[in-house]
Coordinates of C-alpha atoms in Angstrom, one line a residue:
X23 CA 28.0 11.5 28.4
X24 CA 27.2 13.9 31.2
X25 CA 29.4 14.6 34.3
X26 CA 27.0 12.8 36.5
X27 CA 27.5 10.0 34.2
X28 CA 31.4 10.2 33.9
X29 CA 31.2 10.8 37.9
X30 CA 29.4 7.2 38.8
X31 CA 31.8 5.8 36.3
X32 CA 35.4 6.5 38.0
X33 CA 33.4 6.3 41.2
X34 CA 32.7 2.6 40.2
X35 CA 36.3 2.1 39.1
X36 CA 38.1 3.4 42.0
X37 CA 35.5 0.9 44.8
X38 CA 36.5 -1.9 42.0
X39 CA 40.3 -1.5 42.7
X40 CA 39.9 -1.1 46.7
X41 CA 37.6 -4.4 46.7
X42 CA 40.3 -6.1 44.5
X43 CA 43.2 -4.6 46.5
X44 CA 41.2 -6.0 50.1
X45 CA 40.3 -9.4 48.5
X46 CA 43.9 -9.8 46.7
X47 CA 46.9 -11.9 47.7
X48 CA 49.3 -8.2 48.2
X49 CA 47.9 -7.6 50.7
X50 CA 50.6 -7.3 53.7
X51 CA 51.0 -10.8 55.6
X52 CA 49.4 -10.9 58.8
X53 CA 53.1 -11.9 61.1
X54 CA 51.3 -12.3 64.4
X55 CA 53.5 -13.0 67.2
X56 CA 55.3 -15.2 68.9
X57 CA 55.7 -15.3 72.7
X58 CA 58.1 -17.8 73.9
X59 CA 57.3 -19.7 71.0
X60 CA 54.1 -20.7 72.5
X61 CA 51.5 -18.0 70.8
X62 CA 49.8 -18.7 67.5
X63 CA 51.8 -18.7 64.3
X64 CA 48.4 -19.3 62.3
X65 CA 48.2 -15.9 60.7
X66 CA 51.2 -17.0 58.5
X67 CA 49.4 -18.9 57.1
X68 CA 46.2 -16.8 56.8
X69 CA 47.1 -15.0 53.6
X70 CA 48.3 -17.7 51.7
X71 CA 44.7 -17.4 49.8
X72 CA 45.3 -19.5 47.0
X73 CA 49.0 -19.5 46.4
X74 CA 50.2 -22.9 46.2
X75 CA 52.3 -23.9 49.5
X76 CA 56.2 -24.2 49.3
X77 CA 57.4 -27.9 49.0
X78 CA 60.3 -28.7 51.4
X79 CA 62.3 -31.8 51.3
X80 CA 62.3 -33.0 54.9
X81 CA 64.1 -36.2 55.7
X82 CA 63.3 -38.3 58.6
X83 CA 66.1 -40.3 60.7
X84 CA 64.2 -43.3 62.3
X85 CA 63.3 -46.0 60.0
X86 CA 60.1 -47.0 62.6
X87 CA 58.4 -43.8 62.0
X88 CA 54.9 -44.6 61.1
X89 CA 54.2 -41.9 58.6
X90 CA 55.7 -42.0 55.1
X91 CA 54.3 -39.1 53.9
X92 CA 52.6 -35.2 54.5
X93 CA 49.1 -36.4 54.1
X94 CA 45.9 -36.6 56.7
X95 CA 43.9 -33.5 58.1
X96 CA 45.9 -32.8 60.5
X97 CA 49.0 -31.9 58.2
X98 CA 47.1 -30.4 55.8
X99 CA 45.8 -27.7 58.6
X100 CA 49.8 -27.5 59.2
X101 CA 49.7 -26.6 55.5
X102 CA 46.5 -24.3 55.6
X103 CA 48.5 -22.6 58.7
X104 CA 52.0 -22.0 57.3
X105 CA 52.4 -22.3 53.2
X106 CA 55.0 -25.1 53.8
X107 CA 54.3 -28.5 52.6
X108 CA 57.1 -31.0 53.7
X109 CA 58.0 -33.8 51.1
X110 CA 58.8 -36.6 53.5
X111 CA 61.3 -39.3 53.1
X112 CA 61.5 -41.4 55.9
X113 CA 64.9 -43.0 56.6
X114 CA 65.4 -46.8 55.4
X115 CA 68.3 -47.8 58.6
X116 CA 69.9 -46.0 60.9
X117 CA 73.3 -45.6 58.3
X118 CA 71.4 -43.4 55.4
X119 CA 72.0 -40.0 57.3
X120 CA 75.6 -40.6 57.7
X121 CA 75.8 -41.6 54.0
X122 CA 74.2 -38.6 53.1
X123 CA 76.2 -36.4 55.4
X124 CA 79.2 -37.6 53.7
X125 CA 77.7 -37.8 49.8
X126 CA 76.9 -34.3 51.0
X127 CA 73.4 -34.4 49.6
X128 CA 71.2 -33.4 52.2
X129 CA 67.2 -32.1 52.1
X130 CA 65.9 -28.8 53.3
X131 CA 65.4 -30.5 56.9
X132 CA 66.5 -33.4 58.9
X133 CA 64.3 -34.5 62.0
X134 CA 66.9 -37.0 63.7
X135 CA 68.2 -37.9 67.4
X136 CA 71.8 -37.3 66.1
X137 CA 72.0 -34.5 68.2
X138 CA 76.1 -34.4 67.6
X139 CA 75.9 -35.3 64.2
X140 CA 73.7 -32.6 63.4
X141 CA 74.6 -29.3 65.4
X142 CA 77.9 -28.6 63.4
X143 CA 78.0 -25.4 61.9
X144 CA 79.3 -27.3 58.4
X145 CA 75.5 -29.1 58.5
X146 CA 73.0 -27.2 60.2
X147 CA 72.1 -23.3 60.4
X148 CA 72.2 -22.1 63.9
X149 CA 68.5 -21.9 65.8
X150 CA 70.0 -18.8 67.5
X151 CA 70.4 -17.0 63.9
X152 CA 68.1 -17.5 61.7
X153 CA 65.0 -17.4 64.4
X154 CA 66.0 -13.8 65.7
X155 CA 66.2 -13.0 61.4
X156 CA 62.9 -14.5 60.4
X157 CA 60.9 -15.0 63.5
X158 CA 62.1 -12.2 66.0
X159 CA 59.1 -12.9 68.9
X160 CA 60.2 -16.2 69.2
X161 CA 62.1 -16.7 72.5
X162 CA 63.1 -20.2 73.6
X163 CA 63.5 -20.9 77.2
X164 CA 66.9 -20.5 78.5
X165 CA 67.4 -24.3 79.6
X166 CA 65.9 -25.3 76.3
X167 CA 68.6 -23.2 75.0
X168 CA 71.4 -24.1 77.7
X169 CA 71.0 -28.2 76.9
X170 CA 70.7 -27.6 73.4
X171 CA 74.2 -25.4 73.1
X172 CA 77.4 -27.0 71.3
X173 CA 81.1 -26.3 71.9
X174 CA 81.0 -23.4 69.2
X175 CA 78.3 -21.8 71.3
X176 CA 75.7 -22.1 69.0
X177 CA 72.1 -24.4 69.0
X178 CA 71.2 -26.2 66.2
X179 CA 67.5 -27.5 67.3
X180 CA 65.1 -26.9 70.2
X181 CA 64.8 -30.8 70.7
X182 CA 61.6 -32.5 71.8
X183 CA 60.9 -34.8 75.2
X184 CA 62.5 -31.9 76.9
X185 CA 60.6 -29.9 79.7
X186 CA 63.0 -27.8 82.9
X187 CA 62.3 -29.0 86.0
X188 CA 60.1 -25.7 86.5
X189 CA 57.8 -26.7 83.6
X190 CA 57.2 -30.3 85.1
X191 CA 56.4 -28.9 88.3
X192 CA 54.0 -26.2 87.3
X193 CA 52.0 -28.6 85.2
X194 CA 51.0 -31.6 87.8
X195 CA 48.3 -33.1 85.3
X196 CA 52.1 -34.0 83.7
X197 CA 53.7 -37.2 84.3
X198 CA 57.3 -38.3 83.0
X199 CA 57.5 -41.5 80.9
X200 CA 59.0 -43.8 82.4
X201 CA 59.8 -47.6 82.3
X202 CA 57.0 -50.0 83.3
X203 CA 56.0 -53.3 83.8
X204 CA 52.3 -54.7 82.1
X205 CA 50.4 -58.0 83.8
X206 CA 47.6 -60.0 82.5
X207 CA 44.5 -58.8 84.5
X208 CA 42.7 -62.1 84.4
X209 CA 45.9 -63.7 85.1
X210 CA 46.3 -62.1 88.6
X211 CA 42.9 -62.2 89.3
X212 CA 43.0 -66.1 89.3
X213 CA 45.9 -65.5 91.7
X214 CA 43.6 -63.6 94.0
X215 CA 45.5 -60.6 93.6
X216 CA 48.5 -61.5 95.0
X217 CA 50.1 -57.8 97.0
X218 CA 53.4 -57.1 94.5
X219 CA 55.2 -54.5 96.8
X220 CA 58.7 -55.9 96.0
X221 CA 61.0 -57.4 94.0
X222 CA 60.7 -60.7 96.3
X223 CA 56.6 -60.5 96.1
X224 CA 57.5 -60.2 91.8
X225 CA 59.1 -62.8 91.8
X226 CA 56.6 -65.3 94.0
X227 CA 53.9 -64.3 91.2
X228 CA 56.1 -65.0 88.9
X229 CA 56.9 -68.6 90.2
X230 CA 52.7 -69.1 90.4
X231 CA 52.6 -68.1 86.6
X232 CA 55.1 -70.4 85.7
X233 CA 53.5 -73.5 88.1
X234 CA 49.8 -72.7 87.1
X235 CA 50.8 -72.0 83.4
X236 CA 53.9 -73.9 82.1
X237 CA 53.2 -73.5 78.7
X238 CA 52.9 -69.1 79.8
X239 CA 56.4 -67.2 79.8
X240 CA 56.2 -65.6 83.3
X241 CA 58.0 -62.4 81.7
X242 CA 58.8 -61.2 78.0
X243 CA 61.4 -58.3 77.5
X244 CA 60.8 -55.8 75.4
X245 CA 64.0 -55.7 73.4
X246 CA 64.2 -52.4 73.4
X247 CA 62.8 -51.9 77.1
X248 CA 64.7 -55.5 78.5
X249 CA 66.2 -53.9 82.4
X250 CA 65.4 -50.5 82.6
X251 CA 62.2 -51.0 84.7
X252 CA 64.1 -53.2 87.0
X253 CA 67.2 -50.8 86.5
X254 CA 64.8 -48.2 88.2
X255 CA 63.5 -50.4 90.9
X256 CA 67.7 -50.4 91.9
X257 CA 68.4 -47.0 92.0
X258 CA 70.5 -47.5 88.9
X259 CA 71.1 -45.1 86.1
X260 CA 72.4 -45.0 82.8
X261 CA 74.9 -43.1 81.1
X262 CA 77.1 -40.5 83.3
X263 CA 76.4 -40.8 87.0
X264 CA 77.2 -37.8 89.7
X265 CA 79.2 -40.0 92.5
X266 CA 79.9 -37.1 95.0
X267 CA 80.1 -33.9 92.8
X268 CA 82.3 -36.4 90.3
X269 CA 81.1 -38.7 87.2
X270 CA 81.4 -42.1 87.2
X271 CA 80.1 -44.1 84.0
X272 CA 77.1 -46.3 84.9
X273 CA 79.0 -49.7 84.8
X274 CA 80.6 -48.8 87.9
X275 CA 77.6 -48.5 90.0
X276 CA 76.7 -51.2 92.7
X277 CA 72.7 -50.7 91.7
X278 CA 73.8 -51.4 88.0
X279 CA 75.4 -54.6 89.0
X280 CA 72.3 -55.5 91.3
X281 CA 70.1 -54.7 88.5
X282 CA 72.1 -57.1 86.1
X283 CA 72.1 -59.9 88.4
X284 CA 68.6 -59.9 89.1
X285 CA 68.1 -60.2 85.3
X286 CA 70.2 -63.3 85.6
X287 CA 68.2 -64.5 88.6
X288 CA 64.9 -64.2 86.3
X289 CA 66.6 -66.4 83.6
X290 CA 68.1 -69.2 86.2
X291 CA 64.4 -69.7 87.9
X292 CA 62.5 -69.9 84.7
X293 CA 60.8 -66.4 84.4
X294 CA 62.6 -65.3 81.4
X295 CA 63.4 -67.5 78.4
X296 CA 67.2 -67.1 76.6
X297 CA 65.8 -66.7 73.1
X298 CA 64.3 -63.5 74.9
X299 CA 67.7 -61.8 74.5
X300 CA 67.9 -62.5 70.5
X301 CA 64.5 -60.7 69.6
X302 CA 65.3 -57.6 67.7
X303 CA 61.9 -56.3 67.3
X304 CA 59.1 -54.9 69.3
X305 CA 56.5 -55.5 67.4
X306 CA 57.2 -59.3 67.8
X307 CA 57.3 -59.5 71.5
X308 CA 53.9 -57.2 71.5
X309 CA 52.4 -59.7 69.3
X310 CA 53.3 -62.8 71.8
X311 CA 51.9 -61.2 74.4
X312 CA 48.0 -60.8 72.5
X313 CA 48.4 -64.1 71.6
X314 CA 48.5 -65.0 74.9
X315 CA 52.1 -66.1 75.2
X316 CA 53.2 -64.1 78.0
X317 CA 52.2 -62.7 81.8
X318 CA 54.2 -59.9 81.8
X319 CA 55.7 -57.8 79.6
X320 CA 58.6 -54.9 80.5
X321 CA 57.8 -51.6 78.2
X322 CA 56.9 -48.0 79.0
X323 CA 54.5 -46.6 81.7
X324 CA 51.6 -46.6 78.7
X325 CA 51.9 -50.5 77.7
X326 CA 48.6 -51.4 79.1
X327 CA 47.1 -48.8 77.6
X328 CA 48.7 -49.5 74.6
X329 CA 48.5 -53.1 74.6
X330 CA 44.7 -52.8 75.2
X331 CA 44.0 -50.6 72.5
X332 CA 45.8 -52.9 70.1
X333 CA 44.5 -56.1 71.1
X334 CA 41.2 -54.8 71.9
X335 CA 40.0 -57.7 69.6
X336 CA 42.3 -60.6 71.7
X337 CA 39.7 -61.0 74.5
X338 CA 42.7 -60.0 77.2
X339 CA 42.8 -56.9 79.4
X340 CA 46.2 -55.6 80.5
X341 CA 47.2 -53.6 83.7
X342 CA 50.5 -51.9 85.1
X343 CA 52.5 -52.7 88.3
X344 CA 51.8 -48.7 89.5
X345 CA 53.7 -48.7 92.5
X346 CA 57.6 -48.7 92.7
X347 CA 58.7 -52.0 94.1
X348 CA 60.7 -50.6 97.5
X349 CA 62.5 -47.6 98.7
X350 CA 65.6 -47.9 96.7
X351 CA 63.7 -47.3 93.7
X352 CA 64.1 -43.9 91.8
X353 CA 64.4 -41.9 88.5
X354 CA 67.1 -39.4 88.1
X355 CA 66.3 -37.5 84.6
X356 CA 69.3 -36.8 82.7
X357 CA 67.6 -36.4 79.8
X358 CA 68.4 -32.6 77.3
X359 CA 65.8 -33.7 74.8
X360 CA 65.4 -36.5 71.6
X361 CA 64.7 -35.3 68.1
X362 CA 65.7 -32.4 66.8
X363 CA 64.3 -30.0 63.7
X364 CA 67.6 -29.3 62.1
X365 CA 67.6 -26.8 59.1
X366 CA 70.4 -27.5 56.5
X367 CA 72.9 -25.2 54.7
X368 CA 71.6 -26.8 51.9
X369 CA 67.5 -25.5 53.0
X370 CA 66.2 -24.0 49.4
X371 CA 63.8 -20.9 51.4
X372 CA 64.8 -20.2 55.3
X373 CA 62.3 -17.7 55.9
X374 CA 59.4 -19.9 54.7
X375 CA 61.5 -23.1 56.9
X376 CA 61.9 -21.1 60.3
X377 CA 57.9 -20.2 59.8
X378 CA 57.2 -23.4 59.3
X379 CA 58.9 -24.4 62.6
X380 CA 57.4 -20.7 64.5
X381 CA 53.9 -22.5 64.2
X382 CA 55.1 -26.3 65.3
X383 CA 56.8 -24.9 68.1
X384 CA 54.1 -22.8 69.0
X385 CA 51.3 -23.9 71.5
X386 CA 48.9 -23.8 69.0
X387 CA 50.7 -25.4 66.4
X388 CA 52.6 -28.0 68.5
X389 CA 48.6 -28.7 69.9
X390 CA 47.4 -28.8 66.6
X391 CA 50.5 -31.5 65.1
X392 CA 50.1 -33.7 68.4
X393 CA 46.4 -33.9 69.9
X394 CA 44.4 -33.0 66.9
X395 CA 42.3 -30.0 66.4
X396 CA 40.9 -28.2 69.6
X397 CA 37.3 -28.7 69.8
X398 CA 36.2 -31.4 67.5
X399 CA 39.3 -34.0 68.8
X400 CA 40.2 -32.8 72.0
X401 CA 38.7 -29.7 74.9
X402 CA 41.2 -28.3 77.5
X403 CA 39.8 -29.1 81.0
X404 CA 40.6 -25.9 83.2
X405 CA 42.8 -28.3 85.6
X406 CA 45.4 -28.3 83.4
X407 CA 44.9 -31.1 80.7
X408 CA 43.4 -31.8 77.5
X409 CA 40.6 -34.3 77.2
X410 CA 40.0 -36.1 74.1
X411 CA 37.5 -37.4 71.9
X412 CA 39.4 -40.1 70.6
X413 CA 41.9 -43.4 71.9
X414 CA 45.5 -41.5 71.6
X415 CA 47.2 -45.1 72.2
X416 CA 45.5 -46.5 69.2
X417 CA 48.0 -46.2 66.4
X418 CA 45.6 -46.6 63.6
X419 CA 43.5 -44.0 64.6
X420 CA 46.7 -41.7 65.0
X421 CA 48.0 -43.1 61.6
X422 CA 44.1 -42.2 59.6
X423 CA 44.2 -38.9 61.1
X424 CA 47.8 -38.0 60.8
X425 CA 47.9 -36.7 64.4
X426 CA 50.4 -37.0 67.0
X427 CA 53.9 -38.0 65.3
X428 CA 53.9 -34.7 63.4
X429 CA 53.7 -33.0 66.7
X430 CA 56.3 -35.3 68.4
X431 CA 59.6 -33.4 66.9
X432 CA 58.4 -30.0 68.1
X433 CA 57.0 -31.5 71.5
X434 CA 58.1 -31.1 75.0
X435 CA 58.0 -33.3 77.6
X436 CA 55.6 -31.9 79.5
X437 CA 53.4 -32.1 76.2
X438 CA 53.7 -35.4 75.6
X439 CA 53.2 -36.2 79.3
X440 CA 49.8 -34.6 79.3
X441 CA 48.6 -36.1 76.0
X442 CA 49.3 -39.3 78.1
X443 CA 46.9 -37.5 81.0
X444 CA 43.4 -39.1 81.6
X445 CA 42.3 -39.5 85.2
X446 CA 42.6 -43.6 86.4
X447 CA 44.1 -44.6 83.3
X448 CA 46.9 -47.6 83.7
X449 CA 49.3 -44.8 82.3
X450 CA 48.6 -41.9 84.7
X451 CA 48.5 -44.5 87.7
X452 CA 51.9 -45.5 87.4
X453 CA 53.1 -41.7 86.1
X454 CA 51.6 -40.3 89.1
X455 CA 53.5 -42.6 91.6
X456 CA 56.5 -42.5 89.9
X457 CA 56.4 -38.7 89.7
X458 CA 56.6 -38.6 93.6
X459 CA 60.4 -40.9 92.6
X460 CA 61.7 -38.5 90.4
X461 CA 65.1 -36.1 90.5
X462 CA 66.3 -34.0 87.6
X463 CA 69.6 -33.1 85.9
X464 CA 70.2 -32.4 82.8
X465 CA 73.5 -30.8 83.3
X466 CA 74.7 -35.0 83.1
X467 CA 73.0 -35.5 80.1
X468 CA 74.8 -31.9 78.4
X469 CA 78.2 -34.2 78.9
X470 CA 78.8 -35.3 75.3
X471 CA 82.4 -36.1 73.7
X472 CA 82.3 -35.0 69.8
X473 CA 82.2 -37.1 67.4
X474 CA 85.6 -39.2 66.3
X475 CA 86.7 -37.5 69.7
X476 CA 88.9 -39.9 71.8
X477 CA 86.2 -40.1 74.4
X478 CA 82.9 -40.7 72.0
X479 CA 85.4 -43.3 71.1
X480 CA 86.0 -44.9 74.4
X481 CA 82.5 -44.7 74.9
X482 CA 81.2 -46.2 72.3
X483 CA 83.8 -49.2 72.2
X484 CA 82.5 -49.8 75.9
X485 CA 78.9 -49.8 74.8
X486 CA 79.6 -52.2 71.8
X487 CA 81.2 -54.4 74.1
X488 CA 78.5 -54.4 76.8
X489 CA 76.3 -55.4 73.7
X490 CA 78.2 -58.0 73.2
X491 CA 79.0 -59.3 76.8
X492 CA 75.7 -58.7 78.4
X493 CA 73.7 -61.6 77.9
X494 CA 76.9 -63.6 79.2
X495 CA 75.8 -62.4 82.9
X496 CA 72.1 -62.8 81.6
X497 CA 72.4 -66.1 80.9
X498 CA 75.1 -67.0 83.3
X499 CA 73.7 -70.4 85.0
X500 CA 74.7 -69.8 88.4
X501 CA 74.9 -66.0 90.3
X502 CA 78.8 -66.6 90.4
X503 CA 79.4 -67.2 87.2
X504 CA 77.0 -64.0 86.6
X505 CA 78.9 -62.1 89.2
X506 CA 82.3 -63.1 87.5
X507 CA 81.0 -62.4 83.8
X508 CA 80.1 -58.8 85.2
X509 CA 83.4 -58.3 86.9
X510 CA 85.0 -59.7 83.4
X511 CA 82.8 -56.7 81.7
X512 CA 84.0 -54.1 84.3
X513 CA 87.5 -55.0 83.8
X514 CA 87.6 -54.6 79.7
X515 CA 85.9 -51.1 80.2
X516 CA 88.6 -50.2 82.6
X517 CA 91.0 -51.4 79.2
X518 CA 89.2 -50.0 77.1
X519 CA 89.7 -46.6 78.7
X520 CA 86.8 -46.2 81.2
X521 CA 88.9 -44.0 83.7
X522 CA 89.7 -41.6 80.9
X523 CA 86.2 -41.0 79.9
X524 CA 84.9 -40.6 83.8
X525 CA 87.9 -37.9 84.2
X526 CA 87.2 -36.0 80.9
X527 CA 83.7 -36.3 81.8
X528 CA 84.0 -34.3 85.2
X529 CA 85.8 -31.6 83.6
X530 CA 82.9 -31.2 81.6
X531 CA 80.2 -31.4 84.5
X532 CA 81.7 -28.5 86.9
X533 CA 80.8 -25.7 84.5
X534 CA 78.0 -27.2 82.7
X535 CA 76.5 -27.8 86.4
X536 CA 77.4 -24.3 87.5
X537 CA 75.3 -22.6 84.4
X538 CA 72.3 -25.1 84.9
X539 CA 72.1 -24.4 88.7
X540 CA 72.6 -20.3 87.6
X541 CA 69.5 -20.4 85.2
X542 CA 67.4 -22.7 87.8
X543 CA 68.2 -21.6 91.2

């Protein structure tokens, strides 16, 4: 062999080694960065090449949750983006977590709303060590981090529903959800489209319903959504209330009591019916009302939309009462947040877990997990919103797509607020007059006794026995016997140890107040 010859030879070996070195899976990852958790993650996931993703046992805390398992093209682009594949179990009744916490048998993740449950140190791996470890460009916003901080200083999830009052107001194409009220259109068109600017004007439409239509139930309660629109319409609000710089607990309030006796007033004239108060499940009541059963129907800000999309078939059109029904009406937000992402002691790979979670709490990937994929199912309108090609209050097509719910644990409220955006809609009509209603502080909703505490268990001894009580000043059949089966209520939370709680609960507000107004004013 000549040297020429022996020359092309190792010349050909050695560009054989680069190309394989370049086309290989050792090549170094491509980490990207994340600012404020908001910048792509996706190069994680972009030199995965064809190693086979890392199964993760992810455990799901609300028995309604529509999907049962990791499959569709959206998660599979979560997949694509991160090497994690989640093996789902979705929870069977709201008691399986606590039985696992105690059997001590817990997956690799938990997406629940037992916020106090979960962020114990003897559970859950802090947010605020193992993110600065394995995702260093990650940096949560400070409120995020403030409302999501425990008694042993550490935060155990970012959790979702939960925008600052700063990211509300910078994003006006954003409107809270919020509790609303859904009519028959054809209904009050036959009425002539009577003016509903009150409570009073409510309740003369109802009375027309029931004349015109006895065999119609002027109003059906959601059972999960029964008085909080009418709760609004009163001022009132739930939970811890700020009475002067002080807590009081909601009970108390004048607006709660109003709120409760016009519930009462619906039942006694016939708008409401008293096997109302036994339904257990949604889906039911939803049903009645595209059979034609109902007028009105109490639910979110999105239940004509909703209700439209699912009974597109039912020949009836829905629409929201928009406007709030007189000046008393408003929405304090209290709210620190719903689910939470909470990585276990017992997670099998961290590093390839807190990735996972970089990209869903991303923009990209949080976009990606809850509106679908940029460009083929939605386009971001340079106003501020996203604009999509397909009905995001049809659950089916959510469901065959495997879009939305994914998105929904890593989601803030403004994001879920603007997936809800689309100029005229029933939705953003209400949400853009109620927006003009609506106050915020969360440092109320950081007031939370631990568990087996002496105050969780006043509290939740006075809501079991409001649970129980209730519908006895629902269904009271005159407004003094409802007045007197409220004051009966009162008085067995004030046994029950309501002053304690309000007084332990103060203690708590001062300096959870004073860091919230440091970080926001």
């Amino acid at each position: 062999m000549n040297k020429s010859s022996r020359l092309l030879i190792i010349l050909v070996a050695a560009l054989s080694l680069v190309l394989s070195a370049c086309s290989g899976g050792n090549a170094p990852a491509n980490n990207g960065s994340a600012n404020s958790g908001e910048d792509s993650a996706a190069g994680n996931g972009s030199s995965n090449g064809s190693k086979a993703p890392v199964e993760l046992s992810m455990f799901v805390d609300a028995s309604w949750y529509p999907f049962q398992d990791w499959t569709g093209e959206i998660p599979e682009a979560i997949t694509k983006a991160t090497g994690v594949k989640p093996k789902v179990t979705v929870a069977t009744d709201d008691k399986q977590l606590a039985l696992m916490v105690a059997s001590g048998d817990l997956p690799d993740i938990v997406v629940s709303f037992n916020f106090k449950l979960m962020s114990d140190g003897n559970l859950s791996l802090p947010y605020n060590e193992i993110f600065p470890k394995y995702a260093p460009n990650v940096k949560f916003d400070p409120v995020k981090e403030l409302v999501n901080t425990v008694s042993d200083g550490n935060y155990y999830a970012i959790r979702n529903d939960f925008s600052s009052e700063a990211e509300w107001k910078a994003n006006p194409y954003a409107h809270m959800m919020v509790p609303g009220l859904t009519m028959r259109k054809d209904i009050l068109e036959e009425l002539g489209n009577p003016s509903i600017k009150t409570l009073e004007e409510l309740d003369n439409v109802f009375a027309a319903v029931k004349e015109k239509h006895p065999d119609m139930v002027p109003l059906i309660l959601n059972p999960n959504w029964q008085r909080p629109y009418f709760d609004t319409q009163f001022g009132a609000a739930g939970g811890f209330v700020d009475k002067d710089g002080k807590i009081e607990y909601y009970l108390r309030q004048d607006d709660t009591r109003d709120s409760m006796l016009y519930m009462n007033s619906l039942y006694r004239n016939g708008f409401v019916t008293s096997e109302n108060f036994a339904y257990k499940n949604e889906s039911e009541t939803e049903q009645m009302m595209l059979s034609g059963k109902g007028f009105a129907y109490t639910w979110t800000y999105s239940g004509a939309d909703r209700l439209n999309a699912s009974g597109k078939d039912s020949g009836l059109e829905f629409v929201q009462l928009a406007e709030p029904l007189g000046d008393k009406a408003s929405v304090i937000s209290t709210g620190t947040g719903g689910l939470g992402v909470y990585v276990t002691k017992d997670n099998k790979d961290v590093e390839a877990t807190v990735k996972f979670l970089e990209y869903l709490y991303s923009e990209e990937g949080w976009r990606l997990a809850e509106w679908g994929i940029e460009g083929k199912d939605w386009t971001w309108n340079e106003a501020g919103y996203p604009e999509f090609n397909y009905n995001v209050q049809d659950l089916e097509v959510l469901k065959q797509k495997g879009v939305y719910w994914w998105g929904v644990p890593t989601e803030t409220g403004v994001g879920m607020a603007l997936g809800s955006y689309k100029s005229g809609s029933e939705t953003t009509r209400q949400g853009e007059a109620y927006s003009r209603i609506t106050t915020f502080n969360p440092a109320i909703g950081m007031i939370n006794p631990d568990t087996d505490s002496p105050e969780q268990i006043i509290r939740t001894n006075i809501d079991n026995m409001v649970k129980t009580e209730i519908t006895k000043v629902y269904l009271a059949p005159t407004e003094e016997e409802a007045l007197k089966a409220y004051a009966d209520m009162l008085e067995k939370a004030e046994k029950i140890g309501m002053v304690k709680l309000e007084s332990w609960a103060t203690e708590q507000y001062g300096p959870l107040k004073e860091k919230y107004d440091a970080l926001t004013k």
